[in-house]
Amino acid sequence: MQLLRDPDTRVIYVTNRRLHPTVIEYALDTVTSLPNSHARRRLTFLDCADGDPVPLSQKVLGRPDLVEQIRREVSGSSQACLVTYSSGSPERTLAVRLGIPLYACDPALSYLGSKSGARRFFRAAGVPVLEGYEDLRDEGDLIQALAELKSAHPEVRGAVIKLNDSFAGGGNGLFSFDGAPDAGLGDWVKRELPQRVVFGTGTDTWESYMAKWQEMGGIVERHVDAAETRSPAAQLDITPTGEVRVLTTHDQILGGTVKQVFVASAFPAHPSYRMDIQALALRAGKALADRSALGLLSIDFVSERTPAGWSHYALETNLRVGGGTTPYFHLHGLVEGRYSRDSAEYLTPDGEPRCYYASDRLQRDKYRMFGPDDVIDIALRHGLGYSSATRCGAIFYMLGGIEHTGKVGIIAIHGTPERARRTYDGVVAALDAEALSR
């Protein structure tokens, strides 16, 4: 919706199912610099009337009438483009049928977004990576890589194994080397691996995980277990001219059984290293631009504090819209300020910093009793909703699905990270209390 701030911009928004009217009005209310009526005239909603778990682009391609309707909507515009969550073969095909460019990486570059491809790319770009091995195809490769990692680095206490094409930590597992022998390490790993590995989601079994491994392969990396570790990330936008813009650096909050699954993001990243992360992300971004990467993407890191200071290692490239994309665009649209590359902060027009704590993973079965209006009302009654006067408060997204999934996204904006987190926690507490009282 924030694109509608430009009075010359039109948006054709395609969804699986028709959006709840409250969701639309609430989203339009966030375009604070223009009358709702002006923004609404330039916004067209189309839907597939289909809630099945199939990628949206495939649904659209299966509806020639809808493709034609979209094509009519964008006809006559020399600057129209297709913006999608990710860019695979269906998205490229849809862009071709619409006769407009896809504002995202060509699917031919998808190998850069795999775990193995990212490790090779980072090394070539001069961005540090963890000790480890990539291009592992089967169980034998995995066992050998784990044994070689421990042999080459005896001080390593554990390793993370990752499926090549997983995301948000869902394909990660943690293997402990505790009790590993000095001799016969390969045999020990082979014997211990099936029963010792702990998976990030807690739902995989050794058999199900190895079936995925046989299909897509993966990597092994040293597990960072320093006394203080962080998981920062940077969001980038690469324009068609090759300009690389840093949108944010933020800290990822990880959860799951072994703290490998993305849960939330806190912007900006910690002041002790945010400038370092920005510099490394720019180096990687320029190398990506040299390979014709395009559009919105992010780079994940892991950081460990050593006696000499912080050490940072690049983990993966996400060549798609990520968990921090929506929070950033809401921050930018609501606050109407700018990202400062000098401090890696977001500043209001008056030069005051604004931070956020955001998550699209807040889910409770009991939240299914709420409609979009309920969620908005609860926040307002507790004085937690976003205020354009103070440029602080909470805003919601993914509201349209709360009745079906019990899931909602929250972005809490404030002047300091601590107050942003307190606002977020206040919203969750208010929703929980309301659900309990009903």
Coordinates of C-alpha atoms in Angstrom, one line a residue:
M1 CA 0.0 0.0 0.0
Q2 CA 2.9 2.4 0.7
L3 CA 3.6 2.5 -3.0
L4 CA 0.4 4.5 -3.4
R5 CA 2.0 7.5 -1.7
D6 CA 3.3 8.5 -5.1
P7 CA 0.1 10.1 -6.6
D8 CA 1.1 8.8 -10.1
T9 CA 1.4 5.1 -9.0
R10 CA -1.3 2.5 -9.6
V11 CA -1.3 -0.9 -7.8
I12 CA -3.0 -4.0 -9.0
Y13 CA -3.1 -6.3 -6.0
V14 CA -3.8 -10.0 -6.6
T15 CA -4.7 -12.3 -3.8
N16 CA -5.8 -15.9 -3.2
R17 CA -9.1 -14.9 -1.7
R18 CA -11.0 -11.7 -1.5
L19 CA -9.8 -9.5 1.3
H20 CA -11.9 -8.5 4.3
P21 CA -13.2 -4.9 3.8
T22 CA -11.7 -3.9 7.2
V23 CA -8.3 -5.1 6.1
I24 CA -8.5 -2.9 3.0
E25 CA -9.6 0.2 4.9
Y26 CA -7.0 -0.3 7.6
A27 CA -4.3 -0.6 5.0
L28 CA -5.4 2.5 3.2
D29 CA -5.4 4.4 6.5
T30 CA -1.6 3.8 6.7
V31 CA -1.2 5.9 3.6
T32 CA -1.3 9.0 5.8
S33 CA -0.1 11.6 3.4
L34 CA -3.0 11.2 1.0
P35 CA -6.8 11.1 1.2
N36 CA -8.1 7.5 1.3
S37 CA -10.3 8.3 -1.7
H38 CA -7.3 9.3 -3.8
A39 CA -5.3 6.2 -3.0
R40 CA -8.3 3.9 -3.4
R41 CA -8.9 5.1 -7.0
R42 CA -5.5 3.9 -7.9
L43 CA -5.8 0.5 -6.3
T44 CA -7.4 -2.5 -8.0
F45 CA -8.0 -5.8 -6.1
L46 CA -8.2 -9.0 -8.0
D47 CA -8.5 -12.5 -6.5
C48 CA -8.5 -16.1 -7.5
A49 CA -11.3 -17.2 -5.1
D50 CA -9.1 -20.1 -4.2
G51 CA -7.6 -20.7 -0.7
D52 CA -5.8 -24.0 -1.6
P53 CA -2.1 -24.2 -0.6
V54 CA -0.8 -23.6 -4.2
P55 CA 1.5 -20.8 -5.2
L56 CA -0.5 -17.7 -6.3
S57 CA 1.4 -17.4 -9.6
Q58 CA 0.4 -20.9 -10.6
K59 CA -3.3 -20.1 -9.7
V60 CA -3.2 -17.0 -11.9
L61 CA -1.6 -18.8 -14.8
G62 CA -4.4 -21.4 -14.6
R63 CA -6.9 -18.6 -15.1
P64 CA -6.4 -17.1 -18.6
D65 CA -9.3 -14.7 -18.0
L66 CA -7.5 -13.3 -14.9
V67 CA -4.2 -13.0 -16.8
E68 CA -6.1 -11.1 -19.5
Q69 CA -7.7 -8.8 -17.0
I70 CA -4.4 -8.0 -15.4
R71 CA -2.9 -7.4 -18.8
R72 CA -5.7 -4.9 -19.6
E73 CA -5.1 -3.1 -16.3
V74 CA -1.4 -2.5 -17.0
S75 CA -1.7 -1.8 -20.8
G76 CA -0.5 1.6 -21.8
S77 CA 2.1 1.8 -19.0
S78 CA 5.7 1.8 -20.0
Q79 CA 6.8 1.5 -16.4
A80 CA 4.6 -1.4 -15.2
C81 CA 6.4 -4.3 -13.5
L82 CA 5.5 -7.5 -11.6
V83 CA 6.5 -7.7 -8.0
T84 CA 6.2 -11.1 -6.4
Y85 CA 7.2 -12.8 -3.1
S86 CA 9.7 -15.0 -4.9
S87 CA 10.9 -15.5 -8.4
G88 CA 10.7 -19.0 -9.9
S89 CA 9.6 -20.3 -13.3
P90 CA 5.9 -19.6 -12.7
E91 CA 6.6 -15.9 -11.9
R92 CA 8.8 -15.5 -15.0
T93 CA 6.2 -17.1 -17.2
L94 CA 3.5 -14.8 -15.8
A95 CA 5.6 -11.8 -16.4
V96 CA 6.2 -12.9 -20.0
R97 CA 2.4 -13.4 -20.5
L98 CA 1.7 -10.0 -19.1
G99 CA 4.3 -8.4 -21.3
I100 CA 6.0 -6.6 -18.3
P101 CA 9.3 -7.1 -16.5
L102 CA 9.7 -9.1 -13.3
Y103 CA 11.1 -6.9 -10.6
A104 CA 13.1 -9.8 -9.0
C105 CA 16.0 -12.0 -9.7
D106 CA 15.9 -14.1 -12.8
P107 CA 15.2 -17.7 -11.8
A108 CA 18.4 -18.6 -13.5
L109 CA 20.2 -17.1 -10.5
S110 CA 18.4 -19.3 -8.0
Y111 CA 21.6 -21.2 -7.3
L112 CA 22.9 -18.1 -5.5
G113 CA 20.0 -18.5 -3.1
S114 CA 20.8 -22.1 -2.2
K115 CA 23.0 -22.9 0.8
S116 CA 25.8 -24.3 -1.3
G117 CA 25.6 -21.6 -3.9
A118 CA 25.7 -18.9 -1.3
R119 CA 28.8 -20.2 0.3
R120 CA 30.6 -20.3 -3.0
F121 CA 29.3 -16.9 -3.9
F122 CA 30.4 -15.3 -0.6
R123 CA 33.9 -16.7 -0.8
A124 CA 34.3 -15.3 -4.3
A125 CA 33.0 -11.9 -3.2
G126 CA 35.4 -11.7 -0.3
V127 CA 32.7 -12.1 2.4
P128 CA 33.7 -14.4 5.3
V129 CA 31.9 -17.7 5.7
L130 CA 32.1 -20.3 8.5
E131 CA 34.3 -23.4 8.3
G132 CA 32.4 -26.0 6.5
Y133 CA 31.6 -27.9 3.3
E134 CA 29.0 -27.5 0.6
D135 CA 27.7 -29.5 -2.4
L136 CA 27.0 -32.5 -0.2
R137 CA 24.7 -34.9 -2.1
D138 CA 24.0 -38.0 0.1
E139 CA 24.4 -39.5 3.6
G140 CA 27.9 -40.6 2.8
D141 CA 28.9 -37.0 1.9
L142 CA 27.3 -35.7 5.1
I143 CA 29.1 -38.2 7.3
Q144 CA 32.4 -37.5 5.6
A145 CA 32.0 -33.7 5.9
L146 CA 31.2 -33.9 9.6
A147 CA 34.2 -36.1 10.3
E148 CA 36.5 -33.8 8.3
L149 CA 35.2 -30.7 10.0
K150 CA 36.0 -32.1 13.5
S151 CA 39.4 -33.5 12.3
A152 CA 40.4 -30.2 10.8
H153 CA 39.1 -28.1 13.8
P154 CA 39.3 -30.2 17.0
E155 CA 38.0 -27.3 19.0
V156 CA 34.6 -27.4 17.2
R157 CA 31.9 -28.7 19.6
G158 CA 29.0 -29.0 17.1
A159 CA 27.9 -28.5 13.5
V160 CA 24.8 -27.3 11.7
I161 CA 23.6 -29.2 8.8
K162 CA 21.3 -27.4 6.3
L163 CA 19.2 -28.5 3.4
N164 CA 20.1 -26.5 0.3
D165 CA 16.7 -25.1 -0.6
S166 CA 15.2 -24.6 2.9
F167 CA 14.3 -21.2 4.4
A168 CA 13.7 -19.5 7.7
G169 CA 15.8 -22.2 9.4
G170 CA 13.2 -24.9 8.7
G171 CA 15.8 -27.3 7.1
N172 CA 18.5 -27.0 9.8
G173 CA 19.7 -29.6 12.2
L174 CA 22.3 -29.5 15.0
F175 CA 24.9 -32.2 15.6
S176 CA 27.0 -32.4 18.8
F177 CA 30.5 -33.7 18.8
D178 CA 30.5 -34.2 22.5
G179 CA 32.3 -37.5 23.3
A180 CA 33.8 -37.8 19.8
P181 CA 36.9 -40.0 19.7
D182 CA 40.2 -39.0 18.2
A183 CA 40.4 -42.2 16.1
G184 CA 37.7 -43.8 14.0
L185 CA 35.8 -40.5 13.8
G186 CA 34.0 -41.4 10.6
D187 CA 32.5 -44.6 12.0
W188 CA 31.5 -42.8 15.2
V189 CA 29.7 -40.1 13.2
K190 CA 27.9 -42.7 11.1
R191 CA 26.7 -44.5 14.2
E192 CA 25.8 -41.4 16.2
L193 CA 24.3 -39.1 13.6
P194 CA 20.8 -40.6 13.2
Q195 CA 20.1 -40.5 17.0
R196 CA 22.1 -37.4 17.9
V197 CA 21.0 -34.8 15.4
V198 CA 18.3 -32.4 16.6
F199 CA 16.2 -30.7 13.9
G200 CA 15.3 -27.0 14.0
T201 CA 11.5 -27.5 13.6
G202 CA 11.2 -30.5 15.9
T203 CA 8.9 -32.2 13.4
D204 CA 11.4 -34.0 11.2
T205 CA 12.7 -37.5 11.8
W206 CA 16.0 -38.8 10.5
E207 CA 14.2 -40.8 7.8
S208 CA 12.1 -37.8 6.6
Y209 CA 15.1 -35.4 6.7
M210 CA 17.4 -37.7 4.8
A211 CA 14.7 -38.1 2.1
K212 CA 14.8 -34.4 1.6
W213 CA 18.6 -34.5 1.7
Q214 CA 18.7 -37.1 -1.1
E215 CA 16.5 -34.7 -3.1
M216 CA 18.2 -31.4 -2.7
G217 CA 21.5 -32.0 -0.9
G218 CA 23.0 -29.5 1.6
I219 CA 25.9 -28.2 3.6
V220 CA 27.7 -28.6 6.9
E221 CA 29.0 -25.6 8.9
R222 CA 30.6 -25.0 12.3
H223 CA 28.0 -24.3 15.0
V224 CA 28.7 -20.9 16.5
D225 CA 28.4 -21.4 20.3
A226 CA 30.4 -18.5 21.7
A227 CA 29.3 -16.9 25.0
E228 CA 27.6 -14.1 23.0
T229 CA 26.2 -14.7 19.5
R230 CA 23.9 -12.7 17.3
S231 CA 22.0 -13.3 14.0
P232 CA 22.0 -10.0 12.1
A233 CA 20.7 -9.5 8.6
A234 CA 20.6 -6.8 6.0
Q235 CA 17.9 -6.0 3.4
L236 CA 18.9 -4.7 0.0
D237 CA 17.3 -3.4 -3.1
I238 CA 19.2 -3.7 -6.4
T239 CA 17.7 -1.4 -9.0
P240 CA 17.7 -2.1 -12.8
T241 CA 20.6 0.3 -13.2
G242 CA 22.7 -1.8 -10.8
E243 CA 22.5 0.6 -7.8
V244 CA 22.7 -1.3 -4.5
R245 CA 20.7 0.3 -1.7
V246 CA 20.7 -0.9 1.9
L247 CA 17.2 -0.7 3.3
T248 CA 17.9 -2.0 6.9
T249 CA 20.2 -4.0 9.0
H250 CA 18.4 -5.8 11.8
D251 CA 18.8 -8.6 14.3
Q252 CA 16.9 -11.8 13.7
I253 CA 15.3 -13.4 16.7
L254 CA 15.6 -17.2 16.4
G255 CA 13.5 -19.9 18.1
G256 CA 12.7 -23.6 17.6
T257 CA 14.3 -26.5 19.3
V258 CA 17.9 -25.5 18.6
K259 CA 17.4 -21.7 18.0
Q260 CA 17.6 -22.0 14.2
V261 CA 14.2 -20.9 13.1
F262 CA 13.3 -17.2 12.3
V263 CA 10.8 -15.8 14.8
A264 CA 11.0 -12.0 14.6
S265 CA 13.2 -9.1 13.6
A266 CA 14.5 -6.1 15.6
F267 CA 15.6 -3.0 13.7
P268 CA 18.2 -1.6 13.8
A269 CA 20.9 -4.1 14.4
H270 CA 23.0 -3.7 17.5
P271 CA 25.1 -0.5 17.4
S272 CA 28.3 -2.3 18.1
Y273 CA 28.3 -4.0 14.7
R274 CA 25.5 -2.6 12.5
M275 CA 28.0 -0.6 10.4
D276 CA 30.1 -3.7 9.8
I277 CA 27.0 -5.7 8.7
Q278 CA 26.1 -2.8 6.4
A279 CA 29.5 -2.8 4.8
L280 CA 29.6 -6.6 4.3
A281 CA 26.1 -6.5 2.8
L282 CA 27.1 -3.8 0.4
R283 CA 30.1 -5.8 -0.7
A284 CA 27.9 -8.8 -1.3
G285 CA 25.2 -6.7 -2.9
K286 CA 27.6 -5.2 -5.4
A287 CA 28.8 -8.7 -6.3
L288 CA 25.2 -9.8 -6.8
A289 CA 24.5 -6.7 -9.0
D290 CA 27.5 -7.7 -11.1
R291 CA 25.7 -11.0 -11.7
S292 CA 22.6 -9.2 -12.8
A293 CA 20.6 -9.8 -9.5
L294 CA 17.6 -7.5 -9.2
G295 CA 15.0 -6.4 -6.7
L296 CA 14.4 -7.0 -3.0
L297 CA 16.7 -9.5 -1.2
S298 CA 18.4 -10.0 2.1
I299 CA 21.6 -11.5 3.5
D300 CA 21.8 -13.4 6.7
F301 CA 24.8 -13.5 9.0
V302 CA 25.9 -15.1 12.3
S303 CA 28.1 -13.1 14.6
E304 CA 30.2 -14.1 17.6
R305 CA 32.0 -11.9 20.1
T306 CA 35.6 -12.8 20.5
P307 CA 38.4 -11.2 22.7
A308 CA 39.3 -9.1 19.7
G309 CA 35.7 -8.0 19.0
W310 CA 32.9 -9.2 16.8
S311 CA 33.4 -11.7 14.0
H312 CA 30.8 -11.9 11.3
Y313 CA 30.1 -14.7 8.8
A314 CA 27.6 -14.7 5.9
L315 CA 25.2 -17.6 5.9
E316 CA 22.8 -17.2 3.0
T317 CA 21.2 -14.9 0.4
N318 CA 17.4 -14.7 0.3
L319 CA 16.7 -13.7 -3.3
R320 CA 13.1 -12.8 -2.5
V321 CA 10.8 -10.8 -0.2
G322 CA 11.7 -11.8 3.4
G323 CA 10.4 -11.5 6.9
G324 CA 11.8 -8.0 7.3
T325 CA 10.4 -6.6 4.0
T326 CA 6.9 -5.7 5.2
P327 CA 8.1 -4.2 8.5
Y328 CA 10.5 -1.9 6.6
F329 CA 8.0 -0.7 4.1
H330 CA 5.5 0.1 6.8
L331 CA 8.2 1.9 8.8
H332 CA 9.2 3.9 5.8
G333 CA 5.6 4.6 4.7
L334 CA 4.3 5.6 8.2
V335 CA 7.3 7.6 9.5
E336 CA 8.1 9.2 6.1
G337 CA 11.7 9.6 7.0
R338 CA 14.9 8.1 5.6
Y339 CA 17.5 5.4 6.2
S340 CA 20.8 6.9 7.2
R341 CA 23.8 5.0 5.8
D342 CA 26.0 7.1 8.1
S343 CA 24.4 5.5 11.3
A344 CA 22.4 2.5 9.8
E345 CA 19.4 4.0 11.6
Y346 CA 16.0 5.2 10.3
L347 CA 15.3 8.9 11.0
T348 CA 12.1 10.8 11.1
P349 CA 11.9 14.1 9.1
D350 CA 13.0 15.8 12.4
G351 CA 16.1 13.6 12.6
E352 CA 14.8 11.4 15.5
P353 CA 15.5 7.6 15.3
R354 CA 12.7 5.1 14.9
C355 CA 13.1 1.4 15.6
Y356 CA 10.8 -1.6 15.3
Y357 CA 10.3 -5.0 16.7
A358 CA 8.2 -7.1 14.2
S359 CA 7.0 -10.7 13.7
D360 CA 4.8 -12.4 11.2
R361 CA 4.9 -15.6 13.3
L362 CA 2.6 -14.7 16.1
Q363 CA 0.0 -17.5 16.1
R364 CA -2.4 -18.8 18.7
D365 CA -5.4 -21.1 18.1
K366 CA -7.4 -18.9 20.4
Y367 CA -6.9 -15.9 18.1
R368 CA -9.2 -17.5 15.6
M369 CA -12.1 -16.0 17.7
F370 CA -10.9 -12.6 16.5
G371 CA -11.8 -10.8 13.3
P372 CA -9.7 -8.0 11.9
D373 CA -11.9 -5.4 13.7
D374 CA -11.3 -7.1 17.0
V375 CA -7.6 -6.9 16.7
I376 CA -7.6 -3.3 15.8
D377 CA -10.0 -2.4 18.6
I378 CA -8.0 -4.2 21.2
A379 CA -4.8 -2.3 20.3
L380 CA -6.6 1.0 20.3
R381 CA -8.3 0.5 23.6
H382 CA -5.0 -0.2 25.2
G383 CA -3.4 2.8 23.7
L384 CA -1.0 0.7 21.6
G385 CA -2.1 1.5 18.0
Y386 CA 0.1 3.6 15.8
S387 CA -0.2 7.3 16.1
S388 CA 0.9 9.6 13.2
A389 CA 1.3 12.4 15.8
T390 CA 4.0 10.6 17.7
R391 CA 5.2 8.3 14.9
C392 CA 5.0 5.5 17.4
G393 CA 2.8 2.5 18.1
A394 CA 1.8 -0.9 16.7
I395 CA 0.4 -1.7 13.2
F396 CA -0.9 -5.1 12.0
Y397 CA -0.6 -7.0 8.8
M398 CA -1.8 -10.4 7.7
L399 CA -5.0 -9.5 9.4
G400 CA -7.1 -11.2 6.7
G401 CA -6.2 -14.7 7.8
I402 CA -6.5 -14.5 11.5
E403 CA -10.0 -16.1 11.6
H404 CA -8.7 -19.1 9.6
T405 CA -5.2 -19.5 11.1
G406 CA -5.0 -17.6 14.3
K407 CA -2.0 -15.9 12.9
V408 CA -1.2 -12.2 12.7
G409 CA 1.8 -9.9 12.0
I410 CA 2.7 -7.1 14.3
I411 CA 5.1 -4.2 13.7
A412 CA 5.8 -2.1 16.9
I413 CA 7.5 1.2 16.2
H414 CA 9.2 3.4 18.7
G415 CA 12.2 5.7 19.4
T416 CA 14.3 3.0 21.0
P417 CA 14.6 -0.8 20.6
E418 CA 13.6 -1.3 24.2
R419 CA 10.3 0.7 23.9
A420 CA 9.5 -1.0 20.5
R421 CA 9.9 -4.4 22.2
R422 CA 7.7 -3.3 25.1
T423 CA 5.0 -2.1 22.7
Y424 CA 5.1 -5.4 20.9
D425 CA 4.9 -7.4 24.2
G426 CA 2.0 -5.1 25.3
V427 CA 0.0 -5.9 22.2
V428 CA 0.5 -9.7 22.6
A429 CA -0.5 -9.4 26.3
A430 CA -3.6 -7.5 25.4
L431 CA -4.6 -10.0 22.7
D432 CA -4.0 -12.9 25.1
A433 CA -6.0 -11.3 27.9
E434 CA -8.9 -10.5 25.6
A435 CA -8.9 -14.1 24.3
L436 CA -8.9 -15.4 27.8
S437 CA -11.8 -13.2 28.9
R438 CA -14.1 -14.3 26.1

